[in-house]
XYZ file of C-alpha atoms in Angstrom:
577
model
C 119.349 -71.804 52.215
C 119.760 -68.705 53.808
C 120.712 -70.479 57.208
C 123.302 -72.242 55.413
C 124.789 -69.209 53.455
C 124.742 -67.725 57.106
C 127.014 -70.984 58.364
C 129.236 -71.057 55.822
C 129.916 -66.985 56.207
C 130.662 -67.469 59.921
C 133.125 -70.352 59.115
C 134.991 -68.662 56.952
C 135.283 -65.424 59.749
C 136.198 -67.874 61.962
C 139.192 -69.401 60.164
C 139.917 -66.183 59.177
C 140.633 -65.173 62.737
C 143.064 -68.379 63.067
C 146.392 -67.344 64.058
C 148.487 -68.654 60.622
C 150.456 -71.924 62.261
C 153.745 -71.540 60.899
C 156.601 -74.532 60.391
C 159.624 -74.125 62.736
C 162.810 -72.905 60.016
C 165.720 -74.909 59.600
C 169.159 -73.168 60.823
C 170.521 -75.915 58.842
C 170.664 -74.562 55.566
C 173.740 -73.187 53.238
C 174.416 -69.170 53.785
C 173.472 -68.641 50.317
C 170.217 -70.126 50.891
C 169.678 -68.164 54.278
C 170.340 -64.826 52.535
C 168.220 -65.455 50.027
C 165.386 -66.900 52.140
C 164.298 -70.186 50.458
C 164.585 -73.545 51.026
C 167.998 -75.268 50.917
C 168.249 -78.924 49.961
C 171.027 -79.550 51.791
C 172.831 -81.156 49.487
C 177.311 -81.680 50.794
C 179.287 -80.285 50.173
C 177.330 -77.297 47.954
C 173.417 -77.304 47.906
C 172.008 -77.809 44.335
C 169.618 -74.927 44.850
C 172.627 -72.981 44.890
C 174.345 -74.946 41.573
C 171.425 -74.576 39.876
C 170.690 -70.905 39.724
C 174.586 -70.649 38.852
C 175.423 -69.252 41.927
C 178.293 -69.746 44.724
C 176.927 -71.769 47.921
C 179.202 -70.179 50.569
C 178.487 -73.603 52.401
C 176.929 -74.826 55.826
C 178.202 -73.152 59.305
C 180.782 -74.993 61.671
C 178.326 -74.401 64.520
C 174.702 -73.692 65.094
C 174.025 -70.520 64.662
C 171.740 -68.339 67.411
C 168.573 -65.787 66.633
C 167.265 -63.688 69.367
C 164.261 -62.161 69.027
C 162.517 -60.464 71.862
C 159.409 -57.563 71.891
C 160.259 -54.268 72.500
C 157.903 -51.215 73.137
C 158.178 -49.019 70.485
C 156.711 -45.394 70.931
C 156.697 -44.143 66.902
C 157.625 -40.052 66.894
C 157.334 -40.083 63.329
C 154.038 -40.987 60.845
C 154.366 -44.400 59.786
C 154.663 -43.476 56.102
C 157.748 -41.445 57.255
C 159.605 -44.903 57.681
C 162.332 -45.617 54.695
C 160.876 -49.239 53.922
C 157.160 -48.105 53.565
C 156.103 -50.633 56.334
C 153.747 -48.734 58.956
C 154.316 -50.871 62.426
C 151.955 -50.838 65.669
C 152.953 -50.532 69.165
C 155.055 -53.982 69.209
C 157.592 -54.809 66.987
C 159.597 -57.738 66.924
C 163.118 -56.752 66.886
C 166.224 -59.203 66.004
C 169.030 -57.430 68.989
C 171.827 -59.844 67.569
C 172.719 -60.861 64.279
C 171.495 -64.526 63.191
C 174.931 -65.053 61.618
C 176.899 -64.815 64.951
C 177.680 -67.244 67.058
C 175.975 -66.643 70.592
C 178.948 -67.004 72.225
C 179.979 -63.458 71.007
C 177.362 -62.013 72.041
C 176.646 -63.053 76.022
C 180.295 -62.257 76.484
C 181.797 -59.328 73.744
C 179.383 -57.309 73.023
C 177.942 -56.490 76.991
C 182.021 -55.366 77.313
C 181.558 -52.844 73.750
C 177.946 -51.792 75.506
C 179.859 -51.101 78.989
C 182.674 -49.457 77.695
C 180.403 -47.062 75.403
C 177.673 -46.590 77.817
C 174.290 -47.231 77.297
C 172.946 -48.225 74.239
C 169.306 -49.099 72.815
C 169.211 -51.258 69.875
C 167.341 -50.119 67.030
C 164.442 -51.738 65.977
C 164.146 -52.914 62.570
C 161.609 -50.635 60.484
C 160.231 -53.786 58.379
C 161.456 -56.501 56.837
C 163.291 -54.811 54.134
C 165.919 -53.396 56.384
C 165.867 -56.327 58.063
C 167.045 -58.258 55.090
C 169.462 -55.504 54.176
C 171.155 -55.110 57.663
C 171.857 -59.082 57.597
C 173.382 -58.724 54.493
C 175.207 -56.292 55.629
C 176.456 -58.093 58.755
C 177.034 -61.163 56.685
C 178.893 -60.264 53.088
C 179.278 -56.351 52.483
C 181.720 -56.210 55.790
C 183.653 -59.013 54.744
C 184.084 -57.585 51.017
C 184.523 -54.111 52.274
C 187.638 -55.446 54.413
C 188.464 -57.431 51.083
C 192.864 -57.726 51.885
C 192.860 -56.768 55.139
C 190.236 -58.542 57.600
C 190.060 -57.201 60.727
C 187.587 -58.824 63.230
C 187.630 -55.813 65.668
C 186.507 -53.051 62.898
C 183.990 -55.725 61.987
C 182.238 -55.788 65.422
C 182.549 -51.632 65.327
C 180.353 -51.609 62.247
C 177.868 -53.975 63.287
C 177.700 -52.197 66.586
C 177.098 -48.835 65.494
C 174.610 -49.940 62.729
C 172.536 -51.447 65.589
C 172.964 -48.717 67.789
C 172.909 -45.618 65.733
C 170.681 -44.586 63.082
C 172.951 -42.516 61.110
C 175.008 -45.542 60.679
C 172.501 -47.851 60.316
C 170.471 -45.460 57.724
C 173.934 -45.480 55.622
C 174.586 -49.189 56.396
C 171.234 -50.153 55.096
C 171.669 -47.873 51.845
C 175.147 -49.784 50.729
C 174.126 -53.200 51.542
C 171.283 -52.922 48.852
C 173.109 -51.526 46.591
C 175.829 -54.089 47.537
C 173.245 -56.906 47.291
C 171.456 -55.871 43.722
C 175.303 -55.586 42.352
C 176.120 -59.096 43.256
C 172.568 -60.330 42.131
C 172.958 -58.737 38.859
C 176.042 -60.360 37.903
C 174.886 -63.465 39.561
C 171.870 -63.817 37.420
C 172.268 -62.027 34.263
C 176.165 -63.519 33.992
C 176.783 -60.438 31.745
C 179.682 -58.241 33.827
C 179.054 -54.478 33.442
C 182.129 -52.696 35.502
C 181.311 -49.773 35.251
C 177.748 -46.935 35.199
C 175.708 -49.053 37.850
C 174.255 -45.779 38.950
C 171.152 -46.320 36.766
C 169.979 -49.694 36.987
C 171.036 -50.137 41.209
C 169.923 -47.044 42.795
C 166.299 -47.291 43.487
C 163.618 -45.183 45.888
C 164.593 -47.738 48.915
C 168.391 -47.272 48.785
C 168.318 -43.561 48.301
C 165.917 -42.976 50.586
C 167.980 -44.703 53.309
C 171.215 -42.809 51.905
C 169.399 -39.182 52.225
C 167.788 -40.239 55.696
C 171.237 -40.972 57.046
C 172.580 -37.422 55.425
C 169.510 -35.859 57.801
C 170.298 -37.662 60.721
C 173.629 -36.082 60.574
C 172.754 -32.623 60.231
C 170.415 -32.220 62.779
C 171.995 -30.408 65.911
C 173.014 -33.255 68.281
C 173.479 -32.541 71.800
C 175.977 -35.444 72.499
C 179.274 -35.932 73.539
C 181.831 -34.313 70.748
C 183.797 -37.430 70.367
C 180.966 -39.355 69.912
C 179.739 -36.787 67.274
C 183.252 -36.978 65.511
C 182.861 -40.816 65.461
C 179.710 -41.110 63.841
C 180.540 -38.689 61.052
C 183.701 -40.987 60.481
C 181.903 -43.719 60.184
C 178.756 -42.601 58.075
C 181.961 -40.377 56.023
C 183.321 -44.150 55.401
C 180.139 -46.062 54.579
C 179.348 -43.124 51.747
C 182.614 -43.618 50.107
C 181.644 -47.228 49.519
C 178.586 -46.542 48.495
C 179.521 -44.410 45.740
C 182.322 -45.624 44.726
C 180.259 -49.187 44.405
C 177.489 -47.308 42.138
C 180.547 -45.374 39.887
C 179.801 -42.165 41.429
C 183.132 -41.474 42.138
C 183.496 -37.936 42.039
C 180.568 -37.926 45.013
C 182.647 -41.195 46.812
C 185.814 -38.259 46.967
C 184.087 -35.819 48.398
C 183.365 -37.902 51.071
C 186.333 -39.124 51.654
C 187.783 -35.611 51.635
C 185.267 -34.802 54.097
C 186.384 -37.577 56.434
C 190.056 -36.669 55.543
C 189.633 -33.018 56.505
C 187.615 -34.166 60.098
C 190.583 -36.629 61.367
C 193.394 -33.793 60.528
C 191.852 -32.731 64.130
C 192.974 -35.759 66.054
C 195.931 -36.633 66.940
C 197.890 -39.214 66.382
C 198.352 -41.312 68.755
C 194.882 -41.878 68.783
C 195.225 -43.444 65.799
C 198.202 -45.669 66.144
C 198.287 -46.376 70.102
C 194.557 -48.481 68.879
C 195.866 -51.578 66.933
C 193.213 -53.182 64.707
C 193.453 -56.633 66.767
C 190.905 -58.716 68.319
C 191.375 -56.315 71.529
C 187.355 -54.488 72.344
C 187.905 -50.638 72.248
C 187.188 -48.815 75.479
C 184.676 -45.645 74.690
C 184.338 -43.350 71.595
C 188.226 -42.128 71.406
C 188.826 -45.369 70.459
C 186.554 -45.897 67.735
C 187.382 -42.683 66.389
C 191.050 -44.278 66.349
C 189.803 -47.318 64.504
C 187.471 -45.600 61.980
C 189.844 -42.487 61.226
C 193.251 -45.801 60.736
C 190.692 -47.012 58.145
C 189.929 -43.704 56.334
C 193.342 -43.103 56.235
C 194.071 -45.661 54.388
C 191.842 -45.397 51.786
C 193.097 -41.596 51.576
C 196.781 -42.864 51.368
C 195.400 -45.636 48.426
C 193.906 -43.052 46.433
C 196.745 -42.004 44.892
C 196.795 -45.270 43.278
C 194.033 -43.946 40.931
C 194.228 -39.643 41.478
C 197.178 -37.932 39.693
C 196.202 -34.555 41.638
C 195.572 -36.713 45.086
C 198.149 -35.512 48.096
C 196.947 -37.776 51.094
C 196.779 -35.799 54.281
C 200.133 -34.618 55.867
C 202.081 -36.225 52.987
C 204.957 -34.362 53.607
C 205.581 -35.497 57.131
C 205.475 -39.027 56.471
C 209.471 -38.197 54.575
C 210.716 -38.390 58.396
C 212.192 -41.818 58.674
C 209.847 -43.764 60.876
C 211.234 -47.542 60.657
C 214.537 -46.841 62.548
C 212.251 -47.146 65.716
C 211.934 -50.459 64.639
C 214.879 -53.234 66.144
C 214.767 -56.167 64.217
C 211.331 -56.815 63.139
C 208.018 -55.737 62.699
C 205.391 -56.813 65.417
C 202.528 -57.595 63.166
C 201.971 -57.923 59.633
C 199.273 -55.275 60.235
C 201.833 -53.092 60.973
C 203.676 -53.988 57.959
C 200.858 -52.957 56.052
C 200.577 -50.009 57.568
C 203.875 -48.749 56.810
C 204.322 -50.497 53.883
C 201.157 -48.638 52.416
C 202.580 -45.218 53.782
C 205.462 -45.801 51.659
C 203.940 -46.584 48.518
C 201.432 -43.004 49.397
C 205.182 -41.453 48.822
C 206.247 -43.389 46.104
C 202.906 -42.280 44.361
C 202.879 -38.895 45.500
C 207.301 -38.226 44.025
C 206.028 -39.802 40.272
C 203.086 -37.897 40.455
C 205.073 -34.446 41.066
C 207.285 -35.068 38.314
C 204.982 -35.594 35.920
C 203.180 -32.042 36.683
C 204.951 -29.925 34.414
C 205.396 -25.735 35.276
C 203.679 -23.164 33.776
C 206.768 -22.931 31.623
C 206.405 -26.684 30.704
C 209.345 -28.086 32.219
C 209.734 -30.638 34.929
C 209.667 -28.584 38.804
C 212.716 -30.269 40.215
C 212.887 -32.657 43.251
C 215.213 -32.959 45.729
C 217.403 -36.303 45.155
C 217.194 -36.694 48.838
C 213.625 -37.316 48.923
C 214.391 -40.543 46.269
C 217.298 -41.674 47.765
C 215.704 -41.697 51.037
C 212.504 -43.261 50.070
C 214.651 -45.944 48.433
C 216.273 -46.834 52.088
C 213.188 -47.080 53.640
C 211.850 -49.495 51.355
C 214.883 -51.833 51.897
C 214.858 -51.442 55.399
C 210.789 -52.357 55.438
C 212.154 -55.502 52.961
C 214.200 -56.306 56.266
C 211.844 -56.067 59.243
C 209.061 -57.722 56.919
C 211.601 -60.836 56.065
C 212.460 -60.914 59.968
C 208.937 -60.771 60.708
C 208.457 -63.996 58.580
C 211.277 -65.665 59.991
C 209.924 -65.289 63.380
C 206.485 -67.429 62.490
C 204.399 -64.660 63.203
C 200.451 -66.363 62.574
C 198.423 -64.505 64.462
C 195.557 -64.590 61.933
C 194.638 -67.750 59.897
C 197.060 -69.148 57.896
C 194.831 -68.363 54.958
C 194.809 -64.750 55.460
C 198.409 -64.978 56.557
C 199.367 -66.186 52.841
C 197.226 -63.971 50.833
C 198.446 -60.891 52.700
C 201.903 -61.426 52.876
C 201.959 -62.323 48.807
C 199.793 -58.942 48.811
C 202.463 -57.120 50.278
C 205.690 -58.313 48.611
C 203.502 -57.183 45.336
C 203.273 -53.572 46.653
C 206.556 -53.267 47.738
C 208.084 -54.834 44.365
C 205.756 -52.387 42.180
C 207.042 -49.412 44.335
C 210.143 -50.325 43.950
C 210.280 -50.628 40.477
C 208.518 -47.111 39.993
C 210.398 -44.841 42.409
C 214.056 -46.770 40.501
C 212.357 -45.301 37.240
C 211.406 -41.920 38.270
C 214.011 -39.150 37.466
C 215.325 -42.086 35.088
C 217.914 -41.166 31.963
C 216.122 -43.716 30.298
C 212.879 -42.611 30.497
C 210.635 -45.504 29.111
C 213.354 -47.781 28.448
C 214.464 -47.734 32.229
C 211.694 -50.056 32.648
C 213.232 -52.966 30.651
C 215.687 -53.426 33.430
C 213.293 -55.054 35.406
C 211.897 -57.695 33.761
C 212.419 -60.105 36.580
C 210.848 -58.158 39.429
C 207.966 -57.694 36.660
C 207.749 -61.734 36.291
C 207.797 -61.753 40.298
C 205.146 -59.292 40.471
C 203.082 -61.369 37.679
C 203.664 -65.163 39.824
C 202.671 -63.118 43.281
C 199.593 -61.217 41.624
C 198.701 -64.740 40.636
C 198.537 -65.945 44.044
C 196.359 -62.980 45.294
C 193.575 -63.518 42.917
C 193.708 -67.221 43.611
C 193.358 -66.645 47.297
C 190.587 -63.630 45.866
C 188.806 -66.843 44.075
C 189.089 -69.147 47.289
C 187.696 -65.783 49.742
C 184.824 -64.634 47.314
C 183.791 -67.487 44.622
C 185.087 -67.674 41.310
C 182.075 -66.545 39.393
C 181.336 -63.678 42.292
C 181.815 -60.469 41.236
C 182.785 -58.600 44.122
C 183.702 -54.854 45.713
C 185.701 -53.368 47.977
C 187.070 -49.807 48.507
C 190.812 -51.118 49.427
C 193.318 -50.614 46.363
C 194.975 -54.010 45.910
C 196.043 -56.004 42.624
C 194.077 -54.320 39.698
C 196.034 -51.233 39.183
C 199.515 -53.005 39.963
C 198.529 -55.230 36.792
C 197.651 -52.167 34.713
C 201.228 -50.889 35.560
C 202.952 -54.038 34.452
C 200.388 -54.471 31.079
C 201.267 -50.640 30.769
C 205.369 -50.484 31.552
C 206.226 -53.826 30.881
C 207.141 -54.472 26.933
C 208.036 -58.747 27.665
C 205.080 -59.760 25.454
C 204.675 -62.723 27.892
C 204.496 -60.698 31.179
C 202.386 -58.229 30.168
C 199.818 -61.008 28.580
C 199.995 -62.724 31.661
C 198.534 -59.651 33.494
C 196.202 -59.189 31.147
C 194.763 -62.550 31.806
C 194.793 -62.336 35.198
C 192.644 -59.035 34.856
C 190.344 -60.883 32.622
C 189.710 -63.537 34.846
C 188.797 -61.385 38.099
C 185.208 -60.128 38.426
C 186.402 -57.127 40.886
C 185.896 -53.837 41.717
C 188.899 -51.655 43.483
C 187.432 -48.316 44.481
C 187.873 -46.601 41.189
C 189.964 -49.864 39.159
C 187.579 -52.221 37.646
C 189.438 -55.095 36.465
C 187.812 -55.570 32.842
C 187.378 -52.084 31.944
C 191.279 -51.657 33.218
C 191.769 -54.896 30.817
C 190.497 -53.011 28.052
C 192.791 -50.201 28.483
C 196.066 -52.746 28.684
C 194.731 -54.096 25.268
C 194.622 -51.060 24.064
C 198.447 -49.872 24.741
C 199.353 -53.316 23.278
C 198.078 -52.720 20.092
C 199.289 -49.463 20.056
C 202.787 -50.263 21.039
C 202.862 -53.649 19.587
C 201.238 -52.461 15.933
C 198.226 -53.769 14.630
C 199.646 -57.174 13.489
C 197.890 -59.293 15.782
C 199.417 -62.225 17.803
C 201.116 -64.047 14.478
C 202.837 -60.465 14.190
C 203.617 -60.215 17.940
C 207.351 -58.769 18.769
C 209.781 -60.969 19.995
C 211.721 -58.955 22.665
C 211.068 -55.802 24.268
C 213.943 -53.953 22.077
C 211.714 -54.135 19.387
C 209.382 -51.606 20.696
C 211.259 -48.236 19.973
C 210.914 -45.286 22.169
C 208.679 -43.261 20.044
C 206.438 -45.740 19.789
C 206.472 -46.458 23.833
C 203.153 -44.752 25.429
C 204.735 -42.275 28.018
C 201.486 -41.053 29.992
C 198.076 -42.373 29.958
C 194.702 -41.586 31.899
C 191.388 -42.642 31.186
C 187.570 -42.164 32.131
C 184.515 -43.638 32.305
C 182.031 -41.967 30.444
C 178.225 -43.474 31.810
C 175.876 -45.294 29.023
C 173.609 -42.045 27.996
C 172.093 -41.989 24.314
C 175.066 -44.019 23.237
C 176.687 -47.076 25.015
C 179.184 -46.559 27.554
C 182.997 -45.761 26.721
C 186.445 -45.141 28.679
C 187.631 -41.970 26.976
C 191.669 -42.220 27.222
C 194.002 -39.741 26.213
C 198.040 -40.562 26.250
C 201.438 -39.075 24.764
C 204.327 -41.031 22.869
C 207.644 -40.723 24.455
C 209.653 -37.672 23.031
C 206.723 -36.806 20.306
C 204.477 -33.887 20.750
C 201.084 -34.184 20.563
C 198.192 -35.322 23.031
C 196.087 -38.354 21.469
C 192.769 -39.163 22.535
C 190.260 -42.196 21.790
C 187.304 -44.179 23.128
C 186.485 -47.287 23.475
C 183.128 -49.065 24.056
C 182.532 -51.055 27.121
């Protein structure tokens, strides 16, 4: 007996020293199904694994896709428990050096140039299989949301780079996709949308831990080039404003995009512009500090879409008339963008002045020029845009062609319509006068958040830190009295699971509701006025601003304070999200 209790306990050591045999994967499975890791039934033209857990199957590649995986030494400076996933690793480690959502052709020929042109790099390995999850996310959906309007396939390859590369970047990287990840799981699963006070239930020890190892990274003293210094704090400076501004921290997302802000007043401009955001490789650091700074620009520029006290950087030079160097056309509908949204940064920045009153409480006055002048430059972009068009200009997909130029007519109609009203005799009522460029602004907004559904999913909710559609609708449910028009934005806002920086579409929603039944009366939609004449002045709401107050002891609330046009008095109210 005991022999056989000997056998048996031998056997079992035995298979316990098997290698495991594992199954050989299938890279034929649906993207949602990869992501997630499980099995994919393969189902055309969406998987029912997908269907049935309620979620969007982002479908099957057009190619087969390409993993390499390959051992690298790894010589460990730090105690294993140091590492941000928890997972201890020995002396080998296998390490994925290109992302299994690439094709292979960009890799054996694009990314050896980037490598060449940056000198050498070592790719990082990957510190267990948590970040190894996170950084394909990353690679896969947070880059394509974060470039949500404007895609750009060159900034794309930048981030993934430097997040394989760098471990700054790939500490922050790691930190945003998993907050980026639980976000869109949350909605997915729960299909209860919560826009605002994420902070609580997303940040956990993993993603902070990642965020606050990044934050180290960058302080310690670094003996390496400057401009390669300069380009890592852009980037990391970028990757933080997402990240907060995805959790609701806003005030923190800012500050960080202040802090990038304040770093690129240091380069110069032609840096910035001579680099166009193309499918061209950059050549060295300067270049990605071009790319990376163009970016935080923009967001800096976008903020005033959502900060009354917000002056982007160098404001004041960007009144010198720039499109006369211009012949006949724009050369890129990038480059109508970029102007475009340089403009609007002005437009913005001239309302926002005039409604900062003196310490005597009158109006500061602005020089006329400054409208006037604005005004010509936004007809003369109207004319190099419509030449542009003309010229069938497609060098992206027609897709992205569409949903950007319907994008940018939007802008440039809402800008428009708010620089004509500033300075106005008719204060509120000025806006009545453009009801039609209001139901233009309604049919193109219409058309973005279709092509939004097509990009994203219609039940995805999804984030990005570009400024596009939401607060343009909250200006025509605000200024807008056609009760039509301003229902129609309403219901576009309602419909759209998104998140704009700061503007979340159904907390902004709320607020339009609001001003409806406080300029409309509490009647309710058999009561509902007629025309917009009906809505006197004093009962028009002449400024508004609202905040989001986080879920505490009570639930959560946007606290919004406004003023009546010619009546005294500041109001203030909440309402419960």
């Amino acid at each position: 007996m005991d022999g056989m209790k000997t056998k048996n306990k031998t056997a079992n050591q035995a298979w316990r020293k098997k290698p495991r045999k594992f199954a050989p994967k299938s890279r034929l499975g649906c993207k949602t199904c990869k992501i997630r890791r499980v099995k994919c039934d393969l189902s055309q033209p969406s998987c029912l694994k997908c269907l049935s857990t309620g979620r969007t199957c982002d479908g099957y590649g057009a190619m087969p896709l390409a993993c390499k995986t390959e051992q690298i030494e790894i010589k460990p400076t730090h105690n294993h428990n140091e590492s941000a996933d928890g997972d201890g690793y020995d002396g080998y480690l296998p390490c994925t050096t290109i992302s299994a959502y690439e094709p292979k052709q960009w890799h054996s020929k694009d990314r050896c140039r980037i490598s060449q042109n940056l000198g050498p790099l070592t790719v990082l390995p990957m510190t267990g299989s948590i970040q190894a999850e996170a950084m394909s996310f990353f690679e896969d959906i947070s880059i394509k949301h974060l470039n949500e309007y404007r895609p750009c396939e060159s900034w794309r390859k930048t981030l993934m780079l430097f997040s394989q590369t760098v471990p700054s970047v790939r500490h922050a990287a790691t930190a945003l996709a998993m907050i980026h990840r639980k976000y869109l799981d949350h909605h997915s699963n729960d299909r209860v949308y919560e826009p605002y006070f994420m902070k609580d239930k997303l940040l956990d020890k993993t993603s902070l831990l990642h965020y606050n190892r990044a934050i180290q990274l960058l302080l310690k003293p670094n003996s390496g080039d400057s401009a390669e210094i300069t380009a890592v704090t852009l980037l990391v400076s970028y990757l933080f404003t997402c990240f907060d501004h995805l959790v609701g921290d806003d005030v923190q997302a800012v500050k960080h995009l202040r802090g990038g802000v304040e770093l690129s007043r240091n380069i110069d401009n032609a840096t910035i512009y001579d680099y166009a955001c193309h499918d061209s490789q950059p050549s060295g650091f300067h270049a990605i500090i071009g790319q990376v700074t163009k970016q935080i620009r923009r967001l800096d520029m976008q903020a005033g879409m959502f900060l009354v006290d917000w002056s982007p950087a160098n404001i004041e030079e960007q009144f010198t008339p720039h499109l006369i160097l211009f012949d006949s056309a724009f050369g890129s509908l990038d480059q109508a963008a970029d102007h475009l949204q340089s403009l609007v940064s002005q437009v913005m920045w001239l309302r926002n002045t005039e409604q900062q009153t003196s310490p005597m409480g009158t109006v500061p006055p602005l020089p006329s020029s400054l409208k006037g002048m604005v005004l010509g430059q936004l007809e003369t972009w109207s004319s190099l845009f419509e030449n542009l068009l003309q010229r069938g200009h497609r060098s992206e997909s027609a897709f992205e062609t569409d949903r950007l130029v319907s994008l940018l007519r939007l802008q440039h109609t809402i800008a428009r319509i708010l620089l004509s009203t500033c300075h106005g005799p008719g204060g509120e009522m000025d806006y009545d006068n453009f009801l039609p460029q209001f139901q233009q602004c309604v049919a193109l907004a219409c058309e973005v958040a279709a092509a939004h559904q097509r990009y994203a999913g219609s039940s995805m909710s999804t984030f990005t830190p570009e400024i596009g559609i939401i607060p343009i609708l909250y200006i025509i449910g605000a200024k807008c009295r056609h009760h039509l028009v301003r229902r129609e934005a309403l219901g576009i806002l309602r419909c759209q699971l998104i998140r704009e920086a700061s503007w979340d579409s159904i907390a902004t929603a709320s607020v339009v509701e609001r001003v409806i039944e406080i300029e409309e009366g509490a009647g309710g939609e058999e009561q509902m006025v007629q025309c917009m004449e009906q809505i006197p002045i004093w009962e028009r709401i002449e400024a508004l601003s609202f905040i989001h107050v986080p879920r505490g002891q009570s639930a959560a609330r946007l606290d919004i304070e406004y003023t009546f046009c010619g009546r005294e008095g500041t109001h203030i109210e909440s309402l419960v999200i």
